[in-house]
């Protein structure tokens, strides 16, 4: 079938793979050098909306371990994120690539894709509030110099509503403005991604006094080859529990 008008006119339901550069870095997105949260929302939730879950995602960098450790910090109890992270750790231990991912995986574990989930958005906002509270502690000022100006979240949501689609949302649904504001919050929390990654071997980056009193959690330790663990078969990353039991 001849298609005129360039790649943007390709029927999205027929797409089998996308090469995303920095727009999607498996398990996350790239830094916002030439755009912002609004552009990120348009990329993930408007342009890719009708693409099939089965489409493979090839990104420009291989940061999936760090991205998924960050994603797990944002939502410690999410089983799909935990399983994807474990698979990626095993693959890197055997010097295998973590690519490709798929849109199904990204939509289930990538924080920027999950911004349309009300419960998830609430968790992210609660964590951001805990981090802000932590900034008032002496130890925080010792390691993190300076501070950021607070912005009016209400004004921000009003500004972003109506991005690419109808900004209105039914009761209980996440509006476009809330999603875009959530993407901005995740990107601000991403500045601590390297700390999360460096402390993830049996520990957890903690932001509140309550968390300071908790026991550290083990679960992201790199598996060894002892005990007869066979290298995984090269294939796209997936989060299907039935294939992991």
JSON list of C-alpha atoms in Angstrom, two decimals:
[
{"chain": "A", "resi": 1, "resn": "UNK", "atom": "CA", "xyz": [0.00, 0.00, 0.00]},
{"chain": "A", "resi": 2, "resn": "UNK", "atom": "CA", "xyz": [1.42, 3.36, -1.03]},
{"chain": "A", "resi": 3, "resn": "UNK", "atom": "CA", "xyz": [1.44, 5.93, 1.75]},
{"chain": "A", "resi": 4, "resn": "UNK", "atom": "CA", "xyz": [1.87, 9.62, 1.03]},
{"chain": "A", "resi": 5, "resn": "UNK", "atom": "CA", "xyz": [2.82, 12.37, 3.42]},
{"chain": "A", "resi": 6, "resn": "UNK", "atom": "CA", "xyz": [5.77, 10.84, 5.29]},
{"chain": "A", "resi": 7, "resn": "UNK", "atom": "CA", "xyz": [6.13, 8.66, 8.35]},
{"chain": "A", "resi": 8, "resn": "UNK", "atom": "CA", "xyz": [3.57, 10.59, 10.37]},
{"chain": "A", "resi": 9, "resn": "UNK", "atom": "CA", "xyz": [0.88, 9.26, 8.01]},
{"chain": "A", "resi": 10, "resn": "UNK", "atom": "CA", "xyz": [1.73, 5.60, 8.57]},
{"chain": "A", "resi": 11, "resn": "UNK", "atom": "CA", "xyz": [-1.25, 3.64, 9.95]},
{"chain": "A", "resi": 12, "resn": "UNK", "atom": "CA", "xyz": [-0.24, 3.26, 13.59]},
{"chain": "A", "resi": 13, "resn": "UNK", "atom": "CA", "xyz": [-2.03, -0.06, 14.08]},
{"chain": "A", "resi": 14, "resn": "UNK", "atom": "CA", "xyz": [0.44, -1.66, 11.64]},
{"chain": "A", "resi": 15, "resn": "UNK", "atom": "CA", "xyz": [3.60, -0.46, 13.39]},
{"chain": "A", "resi": 16, "resn": "UNK", "atom": "CA", "xyz": [5.85, -3.33, 14.47]},
{"chain": "A", "resi": 17, "resn": "UNK", "atom": "CA", "xyz": [8.77, -1.38, 15.94]},
{"chain": "A", "resi": 18, "resn": "UNK", "atom": "CA", "xyz": [9.70, 2.19, 16.82]},
{"chain": "A", "resi": 19, "resn": "UNK", "atom": "CA", "xyz": [13.15, 3.73, 17.19]},
{"chain": "A", "resi": 20, "resn": "UNK", "atom": "CA", "xyz": [12.76, 6.44, 19.79]},
{"chain": "A", "resi": 21, "resn": "UNK", "atom": "CA", "xyz": [16.16, 8.00, 20.38]},
{"chain": "A", "resi": 22, "resn": "UNK", "atom": "CA", "xyz": [15.81, 9.97, 23.62]},
{"chain": "A", "resi": 23, "resn": "UNK", "atom": "CA", "xyz": [12.02, 10.37, 23.44]},
{"chain": "A", "resi": 24, "resn": "UNK", "atom": "CA", "xyz": [11.70, 7.00, 25.21]},
{"chain": "A", "resi": 25, "resn": "UNK", "atom": "CA", "xyz": [14.70, 5.48, 26.96]},
{"chain": "A", "resi": 26, "resn": "UNK", "atom": "CA", "xyz": [13.43, 2.05, 27.97]},
{"chain": "A", "resi": 27, "resn": "UNK", "atom": "CA", "xyz": [11.82, 2.42, 31.38]},
{"chain": "A", "resi": 28, "resn": "UNK", "atom": "CA", "xyz": [11.90, 6.22, 31.22]},
{"chain": "A", "resi": 29, "resn": "UNK", "atom": "CA", "xyz": [12.49, 9.19, 28.93]},
{"chain": "A", "resi": 30, "resn": "UNK", "atom": "CA", "xyz": [15.41, 11.44, 28.10]},
{"chain": "A", "resi": 31, "resn": "UNK", "atom": "CA", "xyz": [16.16, 14.84, 29.61]},
{"chain": "A", "resi": 32, "resn": "UNK", "atom": "CA", "xyz": [13.92, 17.69, 28.51]},
{"chain": "A", "resi": 33, "resn": "UNK", "atom": "CA", "xyz": [16.52, 19.64, 26.52]},
{"chain": "A", "resi": 34, "resn": "UNK", "atom": "CA", "xyz": [14.30, 20.71, 23.62]},
{"chain": "A", "resi": 35, "resn": "UNK", "atom": "CA", "xyz": [10.84, 20.37, 25.12]},
{"chain": "A", "resi": 36, "resn": "UNK", "atom": "CA", "xyz": [8.98, 19.96, 28.36]},
{"chain": "A", "resi": 37, "resn": "UNK", "atom": "CA", "xyz": [6.32, 17.89, 30.14]},
{"chain": "A", "resi": 38, "resn": "UNK", "atom": "CA", "xyz": [3.71, 18.95, 27.61]},
{"chain": "A", "resi": 39, "resn": "UNK", "atom": "CA", "xyz": [5.79, 17.62, 24.71]},
{"chain": "A", "resi": 40, "resn": "UNK", "atom": "CA", "xyz": [6.45, 14.39, 26.63]},
{"chain": "A", "resi": 41, "resn": "UNK", "atom": "CA", "xyz": [2.72, 13.93, 27.15]},
{"chain": "A", "resi": 42, "resn": "UNK", "atom": "CA", "xyz": [2.02, 14.50, 23.47]},
{"chain": "A", "resi": 43, "resn": "UNK", "atom": "CA", "xyz": [4.68, 11.97, 22.47]},
{"chain": "A", "resi": 44, "resn": "UNK", "atom": "CA", "xyz": [3.55, 9.19, 24.79]},
{"chain": "A", "resi": 45, "resn": "UNK", "atom": "CA", "xyz": [-0.17, 9.68, 25.17]},
{"chain": "A", "resi": 46, "resn": "UNK", "atom": "CA", "xyz": [-1.21, 11.27, 21.88]},
{"chain": "A", "resi": 47, "resn": "UNK", "atom": "CA", "xyz": [1.17, 10.27, 19.05]},
{"chain": "A", "resi": 48, "resn": "UNK", "atom": "CA", "xyz": [1.66, 6.71, 20.32]},
{"chain": "A", "resi": 49, "resn": "UNK", "atom": "CA", "xyz": [-1.87, 6.26, 21.63]},
{"chain": "A", "resi": 50, "resn": "UNK", "atom": "CA", "xyz": [-3.06, 3.94, 18.85]},
{"chain": "A", "resi": 51, "resn": "UNK", "atom": "CA", "xyz": [0.15, 1.96, 18.41]},
{"chain": "A", "resi": 52, "resn": "UNK", "atom": "CA", "xyz": [-0.18, -1.72, 19.40]},
{"chain": "A", "resi": 53, "resn": "UNK", "atom": "CA", "xyz": [1.25, -3.06, 22.65]},
{"chain": "A", "resi": 54, "resn": "UNK", "atom": "CA", "xyz": [3.24, -5.60, 20.64]},
{"chain": "A", "resi": 55, "resn": "UNK", "atom": "CA", "xyz": [5.34, -2.91, 18.91]},
{"chain": "A", "resi": 56, "resn": "UNK", "atom": "CA", "xyz": [9.02, -3.20, 19.87]},
{"chain": "A", "resi": 57, "resn": "UNK", "atom": "CA", "xyz": [10.73, -0.13, 21.38]},
{"chain": "A", "resi": 58, "resn": "UNK", "atom": "CA", "xyz": [14.39, 0.50, 20.50]},
{"chain": "A", "resi": 59, "resn": "UNK", "atom": "CA", "xyz": [15.79, 3.49, 22.40]},
{"chain": "A", "resi": 60, "resn": "UNK", "atom": "CA", "xyz": [18.98, 5.47, 21.89]},
{"chain": "A", "resi": 61, "resn": "UNK", "atom": "CA", "xyz": [20.58, 4.40, 25.19]},
{"chain": "A", "resi": 62, "resn": "UNK", "atom": "CA", "xyz": [20.65, 1.37, 27.46]},
{"chain": "A", "resi": 63, "resn": "UNK", "atom": "CA", "xyz": [19.77, 2.76, 30.88]},
{"chain": "A", "resi": 64, "resn": "UNK", "atom": "CA", "xyz": [17.03, 0.28, 31.73]},
{"chain": "A", "resi": 65, "resn": "UNK", "atom": "CA", "xyz": [18.47, -0.94, 35.04]},
{"chain": "A", "resi": 66, "resn": "UNK", "atom": "CA", "xyz": [18.80, 2.59, 36.40]},
{"chain": "A", "resi": 67, "resn": "UNK", "atom": "CA", "xyz": [15.41, 3.60, 35.02]},
{"chain": "A", "resi": 68, "resn": "UNK", "atom": "CA", "xyz": [13.61, 0.59, 36.49]},
{"chain": "A", "resi": 69, "resn": "UNK", "atom": "CA", "xyz": [15.29, 1.02, 39.88]},
{"chain": "A", "resi": 70, "resn": "UNK", "atom": "CA", "xyz": [14.00, 4.58, 39.84]},
{"chain": "A", "resi": 71, "resn": "UNK", "atom": "CA", "xyz": [10.55, 3.33, 38.76]},
{"chain": "A", "resi": 72, "resn": "UNK", "atom": "CA", "xyz": [10.58, 0.86, 41.64]},
{"chain": "A", "resi": 73, "resn": "UNK", "atom": "CA", "xyz": [11.46, 3.65, 44.07]},
{"chain": "A", "resi": 74, "resn": "UNK", "atom": "CA", "xyz": [8.41, 5.53, 42.83]},
{"chain": "A", "resi": 75, "resn": "UNK", "atom": "CA", "xyz": [6.17, 2.48, 43.30]},
{"chain": "A", "resi": 76, "resn": "UNK", "atom": "CA", "xyz": [7.84, -0.10, 45.53]},
{"chain": "A", "resi": 77, "resn": "UNK", "atom": "CA", "xyz": [4.91, -2.53, 45.50]},
{"chain": "A", "resi": 78, "resn": "UNK", "atom": "CA", "xyz": [4.33, -2.75, 41.75]},
{"chain": "A", "resi": 79, "resn": "UNK", "atom": "CA", "xyz": [4.85, -6.39, 40.72]},
{"chain": "A", "resi": 80, "resn": "UNK", "atom": "CA", "xyz": [5.30, -5.71, 36.99]},
{"chain": "A", "resi": 81, "resn": "UNK", "atom": "CA", "xyz": [8.12, -3.23, 37.68]},
{"chain": "A", "resi": 82, "resn": "UNK", "atom": "CA", "xyz": [9.81, -5.66, 40.07]},
{"chain": "A", "resi": 83, "resn": "UNK", "atom": "CA", "xyz": [9.67, -8.51, 37.54]},
{"chain": "A", "resi": 84, "resn": "UNK", "atom": "CA", "xyz": [10.96, -6.36, 34.68]},
{"chain": "A", "resi": 85, "resn": "UNK", "atom": "CA", "xyz": [13.82, -5.11, 36.87]},
{"chain": "A", "resi": 86, "resn": "UNK", "atom": "CA", "xyz": [14.80, -8.65, 37.88]},
{"chain": "A", "resi": 87, "resn": "UNK", "atom": "CA", "xyz": [14.86, -9.77, 34.26]},
{"chain": "A", "resi": 88, "resn": "UNK", "atom": "CA", "xyz": [16.99, -6.80, 33.21]},
{"chain": "A", "resi": 89, "resn": "UNK", "atom": "CA", "xyz": [19.47, -7.38, 36.06]},
{"chain": "A", "resi": 90, "resn": "UNK", "atom": "CA", "xyz": [19.89, -11.02, 35.03]},
{"chain": "A", "resi": 91, "resn": "UNK", "atom": "CA", "xyz": [20.42, -10.04, 31.40]},
{"chain": "A", "resi": 92, "resn": "UNK", "atom": "CA", "xyz": [23.08, -7.44, 32.20]},
{"chain": "A", "resi": 93, "resn": "UNK", "atom": "CA", "xyz": [24.80, -9.94, 34.51]},
{"chain": "A", "resi": 94, "resn": "UNK", "atom": "CA", "xyz": [25.16, -12.21, 31.48]},
{"chain": "A", "resi": 95, "resn": "UNK", "atom": "CA", "xyz": [26.24, -9.25, 29.29]},
{"chain": "A", "resi": 96, "resn": "UNK", "atom": "CA", "xyz": [23.08, -9.41, 27.21]},
{"chain": "A", "resi": 97, "resn": "UNK", "atom": "CA", "xyz": [21.25, -6.42, 25.79]},
{"chain": "A", "resi": 98, "resn": "UNK", "atom": "CA", "xyz": [18.07, -5.21, 27.47]},
{"chain": "A", "resi": 99, "resn": "UNK", "atom": "CA", "xyz": [16.65, -4.12, 24.13]},
{"chain": "A", "resi": 100, "resn": "UNK", "atom": "CA", "xyz": [14.16, -4.20, 22.68]},
{"chain": "A", "resi": 101, "resn": "UNK", "atom": "CA", "xyz": [11.40, -3.37, 25.11]},
{"chain": "A", "resi": 102, "resn": "UNK", "atom": "CA", "xyz": [7.81, -3.12, 23.89]},
{"chain": "A", "resi": 103, "resn": "UNK", "atom": "CA", "xyz": [4.99, -0.64, 24.22]},
{"chain": "A", "resi": 104, "resn": "UNK", "atom": "CA", "xyz": [3.23, -3.13, 26.49]},
{"chain": "A", "resi": 105, "resn": "UNK", "atom": "CA", "xyz": [6.17, -3.11, 28.89]},
{"chain": "A", "resi": 106, "resn": "UNK", "atom": "CA", "xyz": [6.58, 0.67, 28.70]},
{"chain": "A", "resi": 107, "resn": "UNK", "atom": "CA", "xyz": [2.89, 1.27, 29.37]},
{"chain": "A", "resi": 108, "resn": "UNK", "atom": "CA", "xyz": [3.02, -0.98, 32.43]},
{"chain": "A", "resi": 109, "resn": "UNK", "atom": "CA", "xyz": [6.31, 0.04, 34.08]},
{"chain": "A", "resi": 110, "resn": "UNK", "atom": "CA", "xyz": [7.50, 3.36, 32.60]},
{"chain": "A", "resi": 111, "resn": "UNK", "atom": "CA", "xyz": [6.52, 6.15, 35.05]},
{"chain": "A", "resi": 112, "resn": "UNK", "atom": "CA", "xyz": [5.85, 8.63, 32.24]},
{"chain": "A", "resi": 113, "resn": "UNK", "atom": "CA", "xyz": [3.36, 6.27, 30.62]},
{"chain": "A", "resi": 114, "resn": "UNK", "atom": "CA", "xyz": [1.61, 5.63, 33.95]},
{"chain": "A", "resi": 115, "resn": "UNK", "atom": "CA", "xyz": [0.53, 9.22, 34.53]},
{"chain": "A", "resi": 116, "resn": "UNK", "atom": "CA", "xyz": [-3.06, 8.43, 33.48]},
{"chain": "A", "resi": 117, "resn": "UNK", "atom": "CA", "xyz": [-3.44, 6.15, 36.52]},
{"chain": "A", "resi": 118, "resn": "UNK", "atom": "CA", "xyz": [-5.02, 8.08, 39.41]},
{"chain": "A", "resi": 119, "resn": "UNK", "atom": "CA", "xyz": [-3.67, 5.81, 42.15]},
{"chain": "A", "resi": 120, "resn": "UNK", "atom": "CA", "xyz": [-0.16, 5.88, 40.71]},
{"chain": "A", "resi": 121, "resn": "UNK", "atom": "CA", "xyz": [-0.21, 9.66, 40.30]},
{"chain": "A", "resi": 122, "resn": "UNK", "atom": "CA", "xyz": [-1.23, 10.01, 43.96]},
{"chain": "A", "resi": 123, "resn": "UNK", "atom": "CA", "xyz": [1.72, 7.84, 45.04]},
{"chain": "A", "resi": 124, "resn": "UNK", "atom": "CA", "xyz": [4.14, 9.95, 43.03]},
{"chain": "A", "resi": 125, "resn": "UNK", "atom": "CA", "xyz": [2.74, 13.18, 44.47]},
{"chain": "A", "resi": 126, "resn": "UNK", "atom": "CA", "xyz": [2.96, 11.78, 48.01]},
{"chain": "A", "resi": 127, "resn": "UNK", "atom": "CA", "xyz": [6.59, 10.81, 47.45]},
{"chain": "A", "resi": 128, "resn": "UNK", "atom": "CA", "xyz": [7.38, 14.26, 46.03]},
{"chain": "A", "resi": 129, "resn": "UNK", "atom": "CA", "xyz": [5.81, 15.85, 49.12]},
{"chain": "A", "resi": 130, "resn": "UNK", "atom": "CA", "xyz": [7.95, 13.61, 51.36]},
{"chain": "A", "resi": 131, "resn": "UNK", "atom": "CA", "xyz": [11.08, 14.64, 49.47]},
{"chain": "A", "resi": 132, "resn": "UNK", "atom": "CA", "xyz": [10.14, 18.31, 49.85]},
{"chain": "A", "resi": 133, "resn": "UNK", "atom": "CA", "xyz": [9.69, 17.76, 53.58]},
{"chain": "A", "resi": 134, "resn": "UNK", "atom": "CA", "xyz": [13.09, 16.10, 53.69]},
{"chain": "A", "resi": 135, "resn": "UNK", "atom": "CA", "xyz": [14.70, 19.20, 52.21]},
{"chain": "A", "resi": 136, "resn": "UNK", "atom": "CA", "xyz": [13.98, 21.03, 55.46]},
{"chain": "A", "resi": 137, "resn": "UNK", "atom": "CA", "xyz": [16.33, 18.73, 57.36]},
{"chain": "A", "resi": 138, "resn": "UNK", "atom": "CA", "xyz": [19.92, 19.62, 58.11]},
{"chain": "A", "resi": 139, "resn": "UNK", "atom": "CA", "xyz": [21.33, 16.51, 56.45]},
{"chain": "A", "resi": 140, "resn": "UNK", "atom": "CA", "xyz": [19.58, 17.41, 53.20]},
{"chain": "A", "resi": 141, "resn": "UNK", "atom": "CA", "xyz": [21.12, 20.88, 53.01]},
{"chain": "A", "resi": 142, "resn": "UNK", "atom": "CA", "xyz": [24.51, 19.34, 53.66]},
{"chain": "A", "resi": 143, "resn": "UNK", "atom": "CA", "xyz": [24.38, 17.21, 50.50]},
{"chain": "A", "resi": 144, "resn": "UNK", "atom": "CA", "xyz": [21.99, 19.13, 48.24]},
{"chain": "A", "resi": 145, "resn": "UNK", "atom": "CA", "xyz": [22.87, 22.80, 47.87]},
{"chain": "A", "resi": 146, "resn": "UNK", "atom": "CA", "xyz": [20.27, 25.38, 46.91]},
{"chain": "A", "resi": 147, "resn": "UNK", "atom": "CA", "xyz": [16.59, 24.93, 46.38]},
{"chain": "A", "resi": 148, "resn": "UNK", "atom": "CA", "xyz": [13.90, 25.32, 43.78]},
{"chain": "A", "resi": 149, "resn": "UNK", "atom": "CA", "xyz": [11.07, 27.82, 43.70]},
{"chain": "A", "resi": 150, "resn": "UNK", "atom": "CA", "xyz": [7.66, 26.34, 44.38]},
{"chain": "A", "resi": 151, "resn": "UNK", "atom": "CA", "xyz": [5.18, 26.71, 41.58]},
{"chain": "A", "resi": 152, "resn": "UNK", "atom": "CA", "xyz": [1.45, 26.99, 41.75]},
{"chain": "A", "resi": 153, "resn": "UNK", "atom": "CA", "xyz": [0.23, 23.51, 40.82]},
{"chain": "A", "resi": 154, "resn": "UNK", "atom": "CA", "xyz": [-3.27, 24.75, 40.07]},
{"chain": "A", "resi": 155, "resn": "UNK", "atom": "CA", "xyz": [-2.00, 27.34, 37.59]},
{"chain": "A", "resi": 156, "resn": "UNK", "atom": "CA", "xyz": [0.25, 24.70, 36.04]},
{"chain": "A", "resi": 157, "resn": "UNK", "atom": "CA", "xyz": [-2.62, 22.25, 35.48]},
{"chain": "A", "resi": 158, "resn": "UNK", "atom": "CA", "xyz": [-4.79, 24.98, 33.96]},
{"chain": "A", "resi": 159, "resn": "UNK", "atom": "CA", "xyz": [-1.95, 25.89, 31.61]},
{"chain": "A", "resi": 160, "resn": "UNK", "atom": "CA", "xyz": [-1.46, 22.31, 30.39]},
{"chain": "A", "resi": 161, "resn": "UNK", "atom": "CA", "xyz": [-5.10, 21.21, 30.08]},
{"chain": "A", "resi": 162, "resn": "UNK", "atom": "CA", "xyz": [-6.18, 20.55, 26.53]},
{"chain": "A", "resi": 163, "resn": "UNK", "atom": "CA", "xyz": [-2.81, 19.28, 25.28]},
{"chain": "A", "resi": 164, "resn": "UNK", "atom": "CA", "xyz": [-3.42, 17.45, 22.02]},
{"chain": "A", "resi": 165, "resn": "UNK", "atom": "CA", "xyz": [-6.77, 16.11, 23.19]},
{"chain": "A", "resi": 166, "resn": "UNK", "atom": "CA", "xyz": [-9.83, 17.26, 25.09]},
{"chain": "A", "resi": 167, "resn": "UNK", "atom": "CA", "xyz": [-8.53, 18.45, 28.47]},
{"chain": "A", "resi": 168, "resn": "UNK", "atom": "CA", "xyz": [-11.74, 17.54, 30.27]},
{"chain": "A", "resi": 169, "resn": "UNK", "atom": "CA", "xyz": [-11.95, 14.31, 32.21]},
{"chain": "A", "resi": 170, "resn": "UNK", "atom": "CA", "xyz": [-14.80, 12.33, 33.70]},
{"chain": "A", "resi": 171, "resn": "UNK", "atom": "CA", "xyz": [-15.10, 12.13, 37.47]},
{"chain": "A", "resi": 172, "resn": "UNK", "atom": "CA", "xyz": [-12.28, 9.95, 38.79]},
{"chain": "A", "resi": 173, "resn": "UNK", "atom": "CA", "xyz": [-10.23, 10.14, 35.60]},
{"chain": "A", "resi": 174, "resn": "UNK", "atom": "CA", "xyz": [-6.90, 11.93, 35.42]},
{"chain": "A", "resi": 175, "resn": "UNK", "atom": "CA", "xyz": [-7.10, 15.08, 33.32]},
{"chain": "A", "resi": 176, "resn": "UNK", "atom": "CA", "xyz": [-4.48, 16.01, 30.75]},
{"chain": "A", "resi": 177, "resn": "UNK", "atom": "CA", "xyz": [-3.34, 18.86, 32.97]},
{"chain": "A", "resi": 178, "resn": "UNK", "atom": "CA", "xyz": [-2.87, 16.56, 35.96]},
{"chain": "A", "resi": 179, "resn": "UNK", "atom": "CA", "xyz": [-0.95, 14.07, 33.81]},
{"chain": "A", "resi": 180, "resn": "UNK", "atom": "CA", "xyz": [1.39, 16.76, 32.48]},
{"chain": "A", "resi": 181, "resn": "UNK", "atom": "CA", "xyz": [1.95, 18.13, 35.99]},
{"chain": "A", "resi": 182, "resn": "UNK", "atom": "CA", "xyz": [2.68, 14.53, 37.10]},
{"chain": "A", "resi": 183, "resn": "UNK", "atom": "CA", "xyz": [5.24, 14.11, 34.31]},
{"chain": "A", "resi": 184, "resn": "UNK", "atom": "CA", "xyz": [6.94, 17.28, 35.54]},
{"chain": "A", "resi": 185, "resn": "UNK", "atom": "CA", "xyz": [6.98, 15.92, 39.10]},
{"chain": "A", "resi": 186, "resn": "UNK", "atom": "CA", "xyz": [8.56, 12.63, 37.96]},
{"chain": "A", "resi": 187, "resn": "UNK", "atom": "CA", "xyz": [11.17, 14.52, 35.96]},
{"chain": "A", "resi": 188, "resn": "UNK", "atom": "CA", "xyz": [12.02, 16.61, 39.04]},
{"chain": "A", "resi": 189, "resn": "UNK", "atom": "CA", "xyz": [12.33, 13.45, 41.15]},
{"chain": "A", "resi": 190, "resn": "UNK", "atom": "CA", "xyz": [14.55, 11.95, 38.44]},
{"chain": "A", "resi": 191, "resn": "UNK", "atom": "CA", "xyz": [17.40, 14.16, 39.63]},
{"chain": "A", "resi": 192, "resn": "UNK", "atom": "CA", "xyz": [17.78, 11.61, 42.46]},
{"chain": "A", "resi": 193, "resn": "UNK", "atom": "CA", "xyz": [17.84, 8.67, 40.05]},
{"chain": "A", "resi": 194, "resn": "UNK", "atom": "CA", "xyz": [21.61, 8.19, 40.38]},
{"chain": "A", "resi": 195, "resn": "UNK", "atom": "CA", "xyz": [21.33, 8.11, 44.17]},
{"chain": "A", "resi": 196, "resn": "UNK", "atom": "CA", "xyz": [18.55, 5.54, 43.96]},
{"chain": "A", "resi": 197, "resn": "UNK", "atom": "CA", "xyz": [20.64, 3.47, 41.55]},
{"chain": "A", "resi": 198, "resn": "UNK", "atom": "CA", "xyz": [23.82, 3.65, 43.67]},
{"chain": "A", "resi": 199, "resn": "UNK", "atom": "CA", "xyz": [22.00, 2.70, 46.89]},
{"chain": "A", "resi": 200, "resn": "UNK", "atom": "CA", "xyz": [19.74, 0.04, 45.40]},
{"chain": "A", "resi": 201, "resn": "UNK", "atom": "CA", "xyz": [21.99, -2.92, 46.24]},
{"chain": "A", "resi": 202, "resn": "UNK", "atom": "CA", "xyz": [20.09, -3.94, 49.35]},
{"chain": "A", "resi": 203, "resn": "UNK", "atom": "CA", "xyz": [19.15, -0.40, 50.44]},
{"chain": "A", "resi": 204, "resn": "UNK", "atom": "CA", "xyz": [16.63, 2.28, 49.62]},
{"chain": "A", "resi": 205, "resn": "UNK", "atom": "CA", "xyz": [16.98, 6.04, 49.27]},
{"chain": "A", "resi": 206, "resn": "UNK", "atom": "CA", "xyz": [14.83, 7.48, 52.05]},
{"chain": "A", "resi": 207, "resn": "UNK", "atom": "CA", "xyz": [13.25, 10.92, 52.27]},
{"chain": "A", "resi": 208, "resn": "UNK", "atom": "CA", "xyz": [11.26, 11.03, 55.53]},
{"chain": "A", "resi": 209, "resn": "UNK", "atom": "CA", "xyz": [11.95, 10.38, 59.20]},
{"chain": "A", "resi": 210, "resn": "UNK", "atom": "CA", "xyz": [9.51, 7.47, 59.15]},
{"chain": "A", "resi": 211, "resn": "UNK", "atom": "CA", "xyz": [11.48, 5.85, 56.34]},
{"chain": "A", "resi": 212, "resn": "UNK", "atom": "CA", "xyz": [14.73, 6.51, 58.21]},
{"chain": "A", "resi": 213, "resn": "UNK", "atom": "CA", "xyz": [13.47, 4.21, 60.97]},
{"chain": "A", "resi": 214, "resn": "UNK", "atom": "CA", "xyz": [12.48, 1.38, 58.65]},
{"chain": "A", "resi": 215, "resn": "UNK", "atom": "CA", "xyz": [14.56, -1.67, 57.90]},
{"chain": "A", "resi": 216, "resn": "UNK", "atom": "CA", "xyz": [16.31, -1.51, 54.55]},
{"chain": "A", "resi": 217, "resn": "UNK", "atom": "CA", "xyz": [14.91, -3.79, 51.89]},
{"chain": "A", "resi": 218, "resn": "UNK", "atom": "CA", "xyz": [16.85, -6.36, 49.90]},
{"chain": "A", "resi": 219, "resn": "UNK", "atom": "CA", "xyz": [15.68, -7.35, 46.48]},
{"chain": "A", "resi": 220, "resn": "UNK", "atom": "CA", "xyz": [17.77, -5.77, 43.73]},
{"chain": "A", "resi": 221, "resn": "UNK", "atom": "CA", "xyz": [21.00, -7.66, 44.31]},
{"chain": "A", "resi": 222, "resn": "UNK", "atom": "CA", "xyz": [22.74, -8.79, 41.18]},
{"chain": "A", "resi": 223, "resn": "UNK", "atom": "CA", "xyz": [22.38, -12.56, 40.87]},
{"chain": "A", "resi": 224, "resn": "UNK", "atom": "CA", "xyz": [25.50, -14.68, 40.59]},
{"chain": "A", "resi": 225, "resn": "UNK", "atom": "CA", "xyz": [26.14, -17.55, 38.26]},
{"chain": "A", "resi": 226, "resn": "UNK", "atom": "CA", "xyz": [26.57, -19.93, 41.19]},
{"chain": "A", "resi": 227, "resn": "UNK", "atom": "CA", "xyz": [23.91, -22.55, 41.64]},
{"chain": "A", "resi": 228, "resn": "UNK", "atom": "CA", "xyz": [23.67, -23.41, 37.98]},
{"chain": "A", "resi": 229, "resn": "UNK", "atom": "CA", "xyz": [21.74, -20.35, 36.80]},
{"chain": "A", "resi": 230, "resn": "UNK", "atom": "CA", "xyz": [21.50, -20.60, 33.01]},
{"chain": "A", "resi": 231, "resn": "UNK", "atom": "CA", "xyz": [21.84, -17.45, 30.90]},
{"chain": "A", "resi": 232, "resn": "UNK", "atom": "CA", "xyz": [18.46, -16.13, 29.76]},
{"chain": "A", "resi": 233, "resn": "UNK", "atom": "CA", "xyz": [17.39, -16.66, 26.18]},
{"chain": "A", "resi": 234, "resn": "UNK", "atom": "CA", "xyz": [17.76, -13.42, 24.19]},
{"chain": "A", "resi": 235, "resn": "UNK", "atom": "CA", "xyz": [14.28, -12.04, 23.51]},
{"chain": "A", "resi": 236, "resn": "UNK", "atom": "CA", "xyz": [12.35, -8.80, 24.09]},
{"chain": "A", "resi": 237, "resn": "UNK", "atom": "CA", "xyz": [11.81, -7.76, 27.71]},
{"chain": "A", "resi": 238, "resn": "UNK", "atom": "CA", "xyz": [8.38, -8.76, 28.98]},
{"chain": "A", "resi": 239, "resn": "UNK", "atom": "CA", "xyz": [6.36, -8.58, 32.19]},
{"chain": "A", "resi": 240, "resn": "UNK", "atom": "CA", "xyz": [4.14, -11.64, 31.77]},
{"chain": "A", "resi": 241, "resn": "UNK", "atom": "CA", "xyz": [4.06, -13.58, 35.04]},
{"chain": "A", "resi": 242, "resn": "UNK", "atom": "CA", "xyz": [3.11, -16.80, 33.25]},
{"chain": "A", "resi": 243, "resn": "UNK", "atom": "CA", "xyz": [6.47, -16.81, 31.49]},
{"chain": "A", "resi": 244, "resn": "UNK", "atom": "CA", "xyz": [8.44, -16.34, 34.71]},
{"chain": "A", "resi": 245, "resn": "UNK", "atom": "CA", "xyz": [7.07, -19.12, 36.89]}
]
